[in-house]
Tab-separated table of C-alpha atoms and ligand atoms in Angstrom:
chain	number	residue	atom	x	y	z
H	149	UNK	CA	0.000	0.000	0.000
H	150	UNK	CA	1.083	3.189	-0.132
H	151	UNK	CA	0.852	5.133	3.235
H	152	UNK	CA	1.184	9.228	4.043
H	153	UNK	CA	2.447	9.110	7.855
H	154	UNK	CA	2.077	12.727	9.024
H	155	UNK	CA	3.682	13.346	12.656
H	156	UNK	CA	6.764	11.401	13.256
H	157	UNK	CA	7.349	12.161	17.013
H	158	UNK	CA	7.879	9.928	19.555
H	159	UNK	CA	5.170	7.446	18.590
H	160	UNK	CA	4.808	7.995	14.665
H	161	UNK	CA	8.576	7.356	14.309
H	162	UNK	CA	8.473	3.818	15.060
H	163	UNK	CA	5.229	2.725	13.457
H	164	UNK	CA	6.068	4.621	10.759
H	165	UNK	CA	9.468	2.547	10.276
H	166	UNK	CA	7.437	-0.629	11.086
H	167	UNK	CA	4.905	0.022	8.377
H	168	UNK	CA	8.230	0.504	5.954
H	169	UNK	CA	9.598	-2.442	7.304
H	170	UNK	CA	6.510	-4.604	6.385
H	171	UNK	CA	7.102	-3.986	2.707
H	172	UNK	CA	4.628	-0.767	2.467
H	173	UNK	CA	5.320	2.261	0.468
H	174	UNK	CA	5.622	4.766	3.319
H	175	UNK	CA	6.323	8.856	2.566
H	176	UNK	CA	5.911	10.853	6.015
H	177	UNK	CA	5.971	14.393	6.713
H	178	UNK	CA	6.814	16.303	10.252
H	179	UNK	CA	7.267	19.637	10.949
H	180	UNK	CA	11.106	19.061	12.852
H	181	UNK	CA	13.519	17.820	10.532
H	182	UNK	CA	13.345	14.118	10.799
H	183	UNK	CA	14.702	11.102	8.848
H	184	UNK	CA	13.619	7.475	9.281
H	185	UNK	CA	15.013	4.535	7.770
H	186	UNK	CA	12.468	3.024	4.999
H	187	UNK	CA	10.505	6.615	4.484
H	188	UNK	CA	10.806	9.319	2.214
H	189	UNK	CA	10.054	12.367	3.825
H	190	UNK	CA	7.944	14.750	2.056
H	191	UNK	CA	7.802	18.632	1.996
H	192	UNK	CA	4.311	19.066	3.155
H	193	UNK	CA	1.672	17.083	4.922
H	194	UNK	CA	-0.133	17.488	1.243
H	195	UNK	CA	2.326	15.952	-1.159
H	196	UNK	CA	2.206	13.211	1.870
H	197	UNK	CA	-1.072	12.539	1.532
H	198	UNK	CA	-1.564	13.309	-2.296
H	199	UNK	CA	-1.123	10.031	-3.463
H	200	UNK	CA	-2.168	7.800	-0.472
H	201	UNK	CA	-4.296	4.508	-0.595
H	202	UNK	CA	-4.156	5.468	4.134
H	203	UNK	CA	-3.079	8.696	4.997
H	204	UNK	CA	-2.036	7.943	8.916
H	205	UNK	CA	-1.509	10.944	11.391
H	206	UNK	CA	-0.193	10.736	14.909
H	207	UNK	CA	-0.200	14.394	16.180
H	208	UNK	CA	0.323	15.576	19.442
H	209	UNK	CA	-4.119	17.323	19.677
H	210	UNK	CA	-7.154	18.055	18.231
H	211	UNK	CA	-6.673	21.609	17.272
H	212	UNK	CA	-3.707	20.366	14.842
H	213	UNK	CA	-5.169	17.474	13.628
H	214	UNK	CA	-8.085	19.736	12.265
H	215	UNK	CA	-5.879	22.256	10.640
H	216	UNK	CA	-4.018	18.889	9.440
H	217	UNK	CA	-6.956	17.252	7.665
H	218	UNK	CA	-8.618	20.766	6.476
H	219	UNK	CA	-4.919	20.539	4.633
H	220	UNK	CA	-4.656	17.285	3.319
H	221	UNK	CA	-8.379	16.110	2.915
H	222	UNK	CA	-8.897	18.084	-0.484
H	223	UNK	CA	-5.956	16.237	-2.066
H	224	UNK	CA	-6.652	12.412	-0.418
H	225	UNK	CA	-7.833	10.212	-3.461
H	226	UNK	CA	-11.235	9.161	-3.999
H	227	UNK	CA	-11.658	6.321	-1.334
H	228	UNK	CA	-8.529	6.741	0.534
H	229	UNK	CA	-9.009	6.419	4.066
H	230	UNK	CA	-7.501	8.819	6.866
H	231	UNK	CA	-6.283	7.335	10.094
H	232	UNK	CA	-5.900	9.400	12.980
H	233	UNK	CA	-3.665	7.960	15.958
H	234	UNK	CA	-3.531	10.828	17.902
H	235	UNK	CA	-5.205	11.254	21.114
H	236	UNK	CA	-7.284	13.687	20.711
H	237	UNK	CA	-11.222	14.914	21.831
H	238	UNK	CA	-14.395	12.931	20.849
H	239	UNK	CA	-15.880	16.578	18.806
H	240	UNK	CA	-12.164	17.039	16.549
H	241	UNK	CA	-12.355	13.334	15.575
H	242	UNK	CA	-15.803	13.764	14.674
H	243	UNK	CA	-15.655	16.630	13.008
H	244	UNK	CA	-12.547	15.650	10.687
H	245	UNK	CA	-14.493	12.570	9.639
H	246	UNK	CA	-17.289	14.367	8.733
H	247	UNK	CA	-15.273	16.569	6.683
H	248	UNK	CA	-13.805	13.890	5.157
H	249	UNK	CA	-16.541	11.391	4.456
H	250	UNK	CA	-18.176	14.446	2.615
H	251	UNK	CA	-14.853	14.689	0.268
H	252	UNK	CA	-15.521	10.904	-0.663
H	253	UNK	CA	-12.655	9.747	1.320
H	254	UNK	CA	-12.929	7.132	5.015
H	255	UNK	CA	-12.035	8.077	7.903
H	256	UNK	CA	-10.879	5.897	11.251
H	257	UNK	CA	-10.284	7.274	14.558
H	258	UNK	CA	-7.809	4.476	16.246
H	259	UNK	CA	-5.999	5.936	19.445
H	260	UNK	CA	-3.495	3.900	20.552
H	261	UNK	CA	-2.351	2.539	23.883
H	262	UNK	CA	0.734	0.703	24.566
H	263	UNK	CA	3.075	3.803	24.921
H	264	UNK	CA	6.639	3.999	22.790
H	265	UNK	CA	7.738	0.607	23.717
H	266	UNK	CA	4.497	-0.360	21.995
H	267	UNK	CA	4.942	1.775	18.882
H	268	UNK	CA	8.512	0.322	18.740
H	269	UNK	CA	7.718	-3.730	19.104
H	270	UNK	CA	4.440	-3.350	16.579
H	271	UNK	CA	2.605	-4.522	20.154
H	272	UNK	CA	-0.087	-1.460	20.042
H	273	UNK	CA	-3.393	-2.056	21.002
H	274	UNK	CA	-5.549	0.108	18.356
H	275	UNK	CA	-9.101	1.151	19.344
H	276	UNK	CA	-11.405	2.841	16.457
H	277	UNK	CA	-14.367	4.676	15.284
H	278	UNK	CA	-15.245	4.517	11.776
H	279	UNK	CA	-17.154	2.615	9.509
H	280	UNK	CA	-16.867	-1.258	8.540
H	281	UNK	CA	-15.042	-0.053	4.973
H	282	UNK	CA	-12.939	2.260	6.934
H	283	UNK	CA	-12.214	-0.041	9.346
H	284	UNK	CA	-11.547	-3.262	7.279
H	285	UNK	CA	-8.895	-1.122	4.450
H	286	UNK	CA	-7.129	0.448	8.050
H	287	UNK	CA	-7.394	-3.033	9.980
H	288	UNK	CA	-3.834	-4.937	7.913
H	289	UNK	CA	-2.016	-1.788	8.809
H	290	UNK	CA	-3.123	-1.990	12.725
H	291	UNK	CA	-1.954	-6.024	12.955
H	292	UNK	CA	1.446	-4.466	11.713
H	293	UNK	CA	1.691	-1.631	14.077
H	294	UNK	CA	-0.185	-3.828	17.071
H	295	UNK	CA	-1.296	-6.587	18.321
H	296	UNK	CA	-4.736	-6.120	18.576
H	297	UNK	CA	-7.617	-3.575	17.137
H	298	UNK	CA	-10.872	-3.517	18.136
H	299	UNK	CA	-13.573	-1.813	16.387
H	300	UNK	CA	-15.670	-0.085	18.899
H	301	UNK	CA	-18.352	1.673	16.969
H	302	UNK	CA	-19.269	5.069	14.922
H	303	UNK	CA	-16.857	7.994	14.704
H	304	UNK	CA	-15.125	9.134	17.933
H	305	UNK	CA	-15.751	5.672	19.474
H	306	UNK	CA	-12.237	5.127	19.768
H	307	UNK	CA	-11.307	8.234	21.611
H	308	UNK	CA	-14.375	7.561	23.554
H	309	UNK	CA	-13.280	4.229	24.978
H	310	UNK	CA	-9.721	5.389	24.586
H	311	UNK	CA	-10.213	8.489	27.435
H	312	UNK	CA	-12.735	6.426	29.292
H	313	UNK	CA	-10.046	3.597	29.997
H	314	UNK	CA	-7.787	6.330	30.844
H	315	UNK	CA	-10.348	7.906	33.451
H	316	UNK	CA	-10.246	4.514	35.179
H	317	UNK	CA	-6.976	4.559	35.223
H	318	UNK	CA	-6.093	7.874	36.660
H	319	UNK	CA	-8.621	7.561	39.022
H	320	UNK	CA	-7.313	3.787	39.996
H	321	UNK	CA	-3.960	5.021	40.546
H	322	UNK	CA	-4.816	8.118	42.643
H	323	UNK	CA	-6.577	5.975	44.645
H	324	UNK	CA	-3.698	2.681	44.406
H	325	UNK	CA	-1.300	5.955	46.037
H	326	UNK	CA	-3.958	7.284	48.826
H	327	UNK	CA	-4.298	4.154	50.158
H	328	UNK	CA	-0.548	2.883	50.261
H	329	UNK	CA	0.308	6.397	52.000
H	330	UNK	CA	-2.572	5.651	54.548
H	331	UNK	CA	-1.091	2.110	55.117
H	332	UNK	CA	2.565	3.342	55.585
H	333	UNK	CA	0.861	6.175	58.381
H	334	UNK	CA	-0.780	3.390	59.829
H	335	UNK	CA	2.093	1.203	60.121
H	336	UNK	CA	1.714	-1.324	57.752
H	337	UNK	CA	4.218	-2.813	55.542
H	338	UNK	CA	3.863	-2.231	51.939
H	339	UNK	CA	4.936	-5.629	50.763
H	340	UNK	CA	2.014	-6.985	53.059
H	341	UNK	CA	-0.091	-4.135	51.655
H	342	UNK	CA	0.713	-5.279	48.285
H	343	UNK	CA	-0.046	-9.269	49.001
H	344	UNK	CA	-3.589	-8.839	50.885
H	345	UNK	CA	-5.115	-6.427	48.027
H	346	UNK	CA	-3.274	-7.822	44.986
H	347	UNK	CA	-6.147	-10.992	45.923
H	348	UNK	CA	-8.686	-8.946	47.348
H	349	UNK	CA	-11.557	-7.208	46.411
H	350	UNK	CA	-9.259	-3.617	45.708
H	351	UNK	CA	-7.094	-5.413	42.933
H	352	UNK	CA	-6.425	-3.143	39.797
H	353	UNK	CA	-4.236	-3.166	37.140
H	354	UNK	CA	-2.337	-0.354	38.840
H	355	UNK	CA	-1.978	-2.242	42.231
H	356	UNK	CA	-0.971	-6.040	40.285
H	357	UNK	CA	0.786	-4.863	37.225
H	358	UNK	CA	2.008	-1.810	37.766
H	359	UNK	CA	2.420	-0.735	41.399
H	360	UNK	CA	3.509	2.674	42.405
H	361	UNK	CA	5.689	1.316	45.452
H	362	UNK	CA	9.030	0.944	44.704
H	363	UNK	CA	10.322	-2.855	45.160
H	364	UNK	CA	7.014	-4.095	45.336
H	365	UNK	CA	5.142	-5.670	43.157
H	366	UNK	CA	6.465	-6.415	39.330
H	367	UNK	CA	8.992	-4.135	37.878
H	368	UNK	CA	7.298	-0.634	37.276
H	369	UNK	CA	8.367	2.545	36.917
H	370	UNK	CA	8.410	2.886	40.622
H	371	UNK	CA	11.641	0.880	40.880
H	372	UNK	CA	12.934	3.280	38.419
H	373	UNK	CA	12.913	6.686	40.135
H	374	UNK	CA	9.638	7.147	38.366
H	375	UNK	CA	10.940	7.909	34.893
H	376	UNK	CA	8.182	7.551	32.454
H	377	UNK	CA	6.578	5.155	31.387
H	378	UNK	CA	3.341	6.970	31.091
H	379	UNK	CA	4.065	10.626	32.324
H	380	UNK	CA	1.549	12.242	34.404
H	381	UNK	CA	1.222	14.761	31.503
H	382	UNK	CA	0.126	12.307	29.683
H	383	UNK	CA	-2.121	11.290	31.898
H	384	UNK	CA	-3.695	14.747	32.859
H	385	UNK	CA	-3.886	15.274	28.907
H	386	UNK	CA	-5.936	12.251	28.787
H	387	UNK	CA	-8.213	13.546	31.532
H	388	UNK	CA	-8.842	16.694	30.141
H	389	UNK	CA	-10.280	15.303	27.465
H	390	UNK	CA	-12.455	13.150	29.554
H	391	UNK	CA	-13.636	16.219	30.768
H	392	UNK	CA	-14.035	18.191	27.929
H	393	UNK	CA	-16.196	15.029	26.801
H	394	UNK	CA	-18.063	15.056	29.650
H	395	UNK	CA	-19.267	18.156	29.415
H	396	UNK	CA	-20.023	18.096	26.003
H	397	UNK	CA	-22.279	14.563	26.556
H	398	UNK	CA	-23.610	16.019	29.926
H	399	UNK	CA	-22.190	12.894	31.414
H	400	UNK	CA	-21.739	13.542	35.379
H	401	UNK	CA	-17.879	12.313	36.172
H	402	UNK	CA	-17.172	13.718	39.949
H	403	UNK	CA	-14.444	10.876	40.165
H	404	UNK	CA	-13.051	12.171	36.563
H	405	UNK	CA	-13.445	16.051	37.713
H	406	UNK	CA	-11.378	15.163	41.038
H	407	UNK	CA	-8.544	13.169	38.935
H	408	UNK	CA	-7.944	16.176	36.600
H	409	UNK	CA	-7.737	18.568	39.088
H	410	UNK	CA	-5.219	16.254	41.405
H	411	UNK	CA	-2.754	15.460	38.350
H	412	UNK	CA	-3.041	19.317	37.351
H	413	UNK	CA	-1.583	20.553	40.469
H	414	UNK	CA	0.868	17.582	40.681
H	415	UNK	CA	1.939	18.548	36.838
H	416	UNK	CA	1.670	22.284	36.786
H	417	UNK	CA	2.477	23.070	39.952
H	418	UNK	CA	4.457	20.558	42.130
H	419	UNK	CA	6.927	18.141	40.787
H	420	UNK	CA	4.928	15.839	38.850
H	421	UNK	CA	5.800	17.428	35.586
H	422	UNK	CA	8.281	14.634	33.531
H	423	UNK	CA	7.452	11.874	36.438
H	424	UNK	CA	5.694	8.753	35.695
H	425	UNK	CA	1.692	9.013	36.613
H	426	UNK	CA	2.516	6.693	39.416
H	427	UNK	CA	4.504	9.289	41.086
H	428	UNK	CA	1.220	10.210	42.801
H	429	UNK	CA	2.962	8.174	45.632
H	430	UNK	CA	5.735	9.637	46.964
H	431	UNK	CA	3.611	12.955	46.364
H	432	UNK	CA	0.692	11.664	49.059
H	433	UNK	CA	3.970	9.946	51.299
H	434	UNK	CA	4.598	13.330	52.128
H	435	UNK	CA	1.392	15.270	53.027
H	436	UNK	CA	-0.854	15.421	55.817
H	437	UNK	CA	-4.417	16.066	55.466
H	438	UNK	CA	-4.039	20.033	55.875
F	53	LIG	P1	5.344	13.902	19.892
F	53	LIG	O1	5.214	15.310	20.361
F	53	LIG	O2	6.616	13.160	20.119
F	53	LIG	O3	5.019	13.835	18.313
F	53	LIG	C1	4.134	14.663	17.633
F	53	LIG	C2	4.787	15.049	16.305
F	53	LIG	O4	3.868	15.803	15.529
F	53	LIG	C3	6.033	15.925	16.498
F	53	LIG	O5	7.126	15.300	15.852
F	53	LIG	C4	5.658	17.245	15.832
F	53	LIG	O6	6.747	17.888	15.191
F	53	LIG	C5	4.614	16.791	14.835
F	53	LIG	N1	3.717	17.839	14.383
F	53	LIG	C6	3.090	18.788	15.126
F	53	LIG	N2	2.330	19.575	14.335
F	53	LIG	C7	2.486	19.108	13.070
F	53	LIG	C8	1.946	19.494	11.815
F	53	LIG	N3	1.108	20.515	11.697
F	53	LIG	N4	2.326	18.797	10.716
F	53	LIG	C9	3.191	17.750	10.832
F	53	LIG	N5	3.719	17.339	11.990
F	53	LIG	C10	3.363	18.007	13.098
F	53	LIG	O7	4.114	13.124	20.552
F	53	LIG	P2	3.925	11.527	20.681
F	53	LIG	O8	4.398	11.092	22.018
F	53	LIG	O9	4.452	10.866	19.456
F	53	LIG	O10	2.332	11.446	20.736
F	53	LIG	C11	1.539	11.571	19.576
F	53	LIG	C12	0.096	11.300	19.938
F	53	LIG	O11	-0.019	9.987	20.494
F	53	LIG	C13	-0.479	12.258	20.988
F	53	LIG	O12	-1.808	12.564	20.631
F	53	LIG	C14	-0.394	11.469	22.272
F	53	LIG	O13	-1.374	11.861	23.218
F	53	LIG	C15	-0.650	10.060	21.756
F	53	LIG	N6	-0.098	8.998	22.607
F	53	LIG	C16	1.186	9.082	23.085
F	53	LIG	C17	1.688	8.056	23.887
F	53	LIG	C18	3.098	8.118	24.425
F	53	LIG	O14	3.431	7.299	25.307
F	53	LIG	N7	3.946	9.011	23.931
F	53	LIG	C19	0.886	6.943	24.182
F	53	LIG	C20	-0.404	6.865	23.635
F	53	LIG	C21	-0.881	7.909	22.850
């Protein structure tokens, strides 16, 4: 096939060169000067796209992806199919399929989770909005970049379950870190901690898979200094837009609203800014309740 790959950053770089490596005709454009072995870089996001069978973007928000596709839309092919990656909110990746379904063209919404270790291995896990035809021409590409892709409905149902996992899981791990800091003020030792609720009833993916104490648990960031992993940037990004969501679907999220505003202050205003998400615990280890 031949593929337009617009936004080679930190994720689009390695599925990018993983789409080359599979044998596909790949020609990617960024705005930084970037060079990636198997593409041919292009000298706009247009010529990119111009002669695409998938045009695949993996931008860093919504406000860019819509400038983006208003660019490269009116120069897709008839029946091409535009695949956003990018996190971004439920309205932009509604709105850009809209725009391009009207120019005769497909168009997939398929957030990604997995993180750059993902992008790098091909081990992605690819969720999408779109329609069957969108979603069957995108689907060969995903089982290169990933390991799994499920189609979860119209457009914007993959951001939609995309910031919805990621609202339970901000929320899980605020509350994973609260409740180790009240253990350690109580007196009780983490490892045990870790053994009675990893087979309890307050299991989570963030407590058994990825615990925030350090040496406890399977290796996590946490036994790295908290170096990322998934930064709590990330993660407060990903909020945001759960927000922004819920306001737009009058959806009531008081859980959601609380997780925002905790990983706001811990990003823009304390020290969580760079740190792994799970950094939430040495953050509660050191407060009281004033
Ligand atoms: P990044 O900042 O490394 O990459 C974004 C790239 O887009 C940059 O190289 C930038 O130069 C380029 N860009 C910006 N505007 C452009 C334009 N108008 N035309 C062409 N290129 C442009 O970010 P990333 O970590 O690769 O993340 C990309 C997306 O994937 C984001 O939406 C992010 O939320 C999502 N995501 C990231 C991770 C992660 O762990 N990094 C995990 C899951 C999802």
């Amino acid at each position: 096939m031949k593929i337009g790959f617009i936004g080679l950053g930190n994720m689009g770089a390695p599925m990018a060169a993983n789409l080359a490596k599979a044998g596909h005709e790949v020609t990617g454009f960024d705005m930084a000067d970037v060079s990636i072995d198997g593409v041919t870089m292009a000298a706009s996001g247009a010529e990119a796209a111009t002669e695409a069978d998938v045009v695949i973007t993996m931008l860093p928000n919504g406000d860019i992806l819509r400038a983006v596709a208003a660019e490269i839309i009116p120069v897709m092919r008839s029946g091409a199919v535009l695949v956003d990656c990018s996190t971004v909110d439920v309205d932009s990746a509604r709105a850009v399929a809209a725009t391009a379904e009207a120019a005769g063209c497909l168009a997939v919404d398929a957030p990604v989770s997995g993180g750059i270790g993902g992008a790098a291995a091909g081990t992605l896990t690819f969720m999408a909005g779109g329609t069957d035809a969108g979603f069957a021409k995108a689907e060969a590409l995903f089982d290169i970049m990933g390991q799994k892709a499920v189609h979860c409905g119209a457009a914007g149902a993959g951001q939609a379950a995309k910031i919805c996992n990621n609202m339970i899981l901000g929320i899980t791990m605020i509350g994973t870190c609260e409740a180790f800091a009240l253990a350690d003020k109580l007196g009780l030792d983490r490892q045990k901690m870790f053994d009675v609720v990893s087979t309890s009833s307050g299991y989570s993916w963030t407590m058994n898979a990825y615990c925030p104490a350090p040496g406890v648990g399977p290796q996590s960031p946490a036994d790295n200094d908290y170096q990322p992993g998934f930064a709590a940037d990330l993660m407060l990004k990903d909020l945001r837009l759960s927000q922004q969501a819920a306001e737009s679907a009058d959806a009531d999220t008081p859980m959601g609203q609380a997780a925002t505003e905790l990983y706001a202050r811990f990003v823009e205003h304390e020290d969580g800014a760079g740190r792994d998400f799970s950094a939430m615990l040495p953050r509660f280890e050191k407060r009281g309740r004033g």
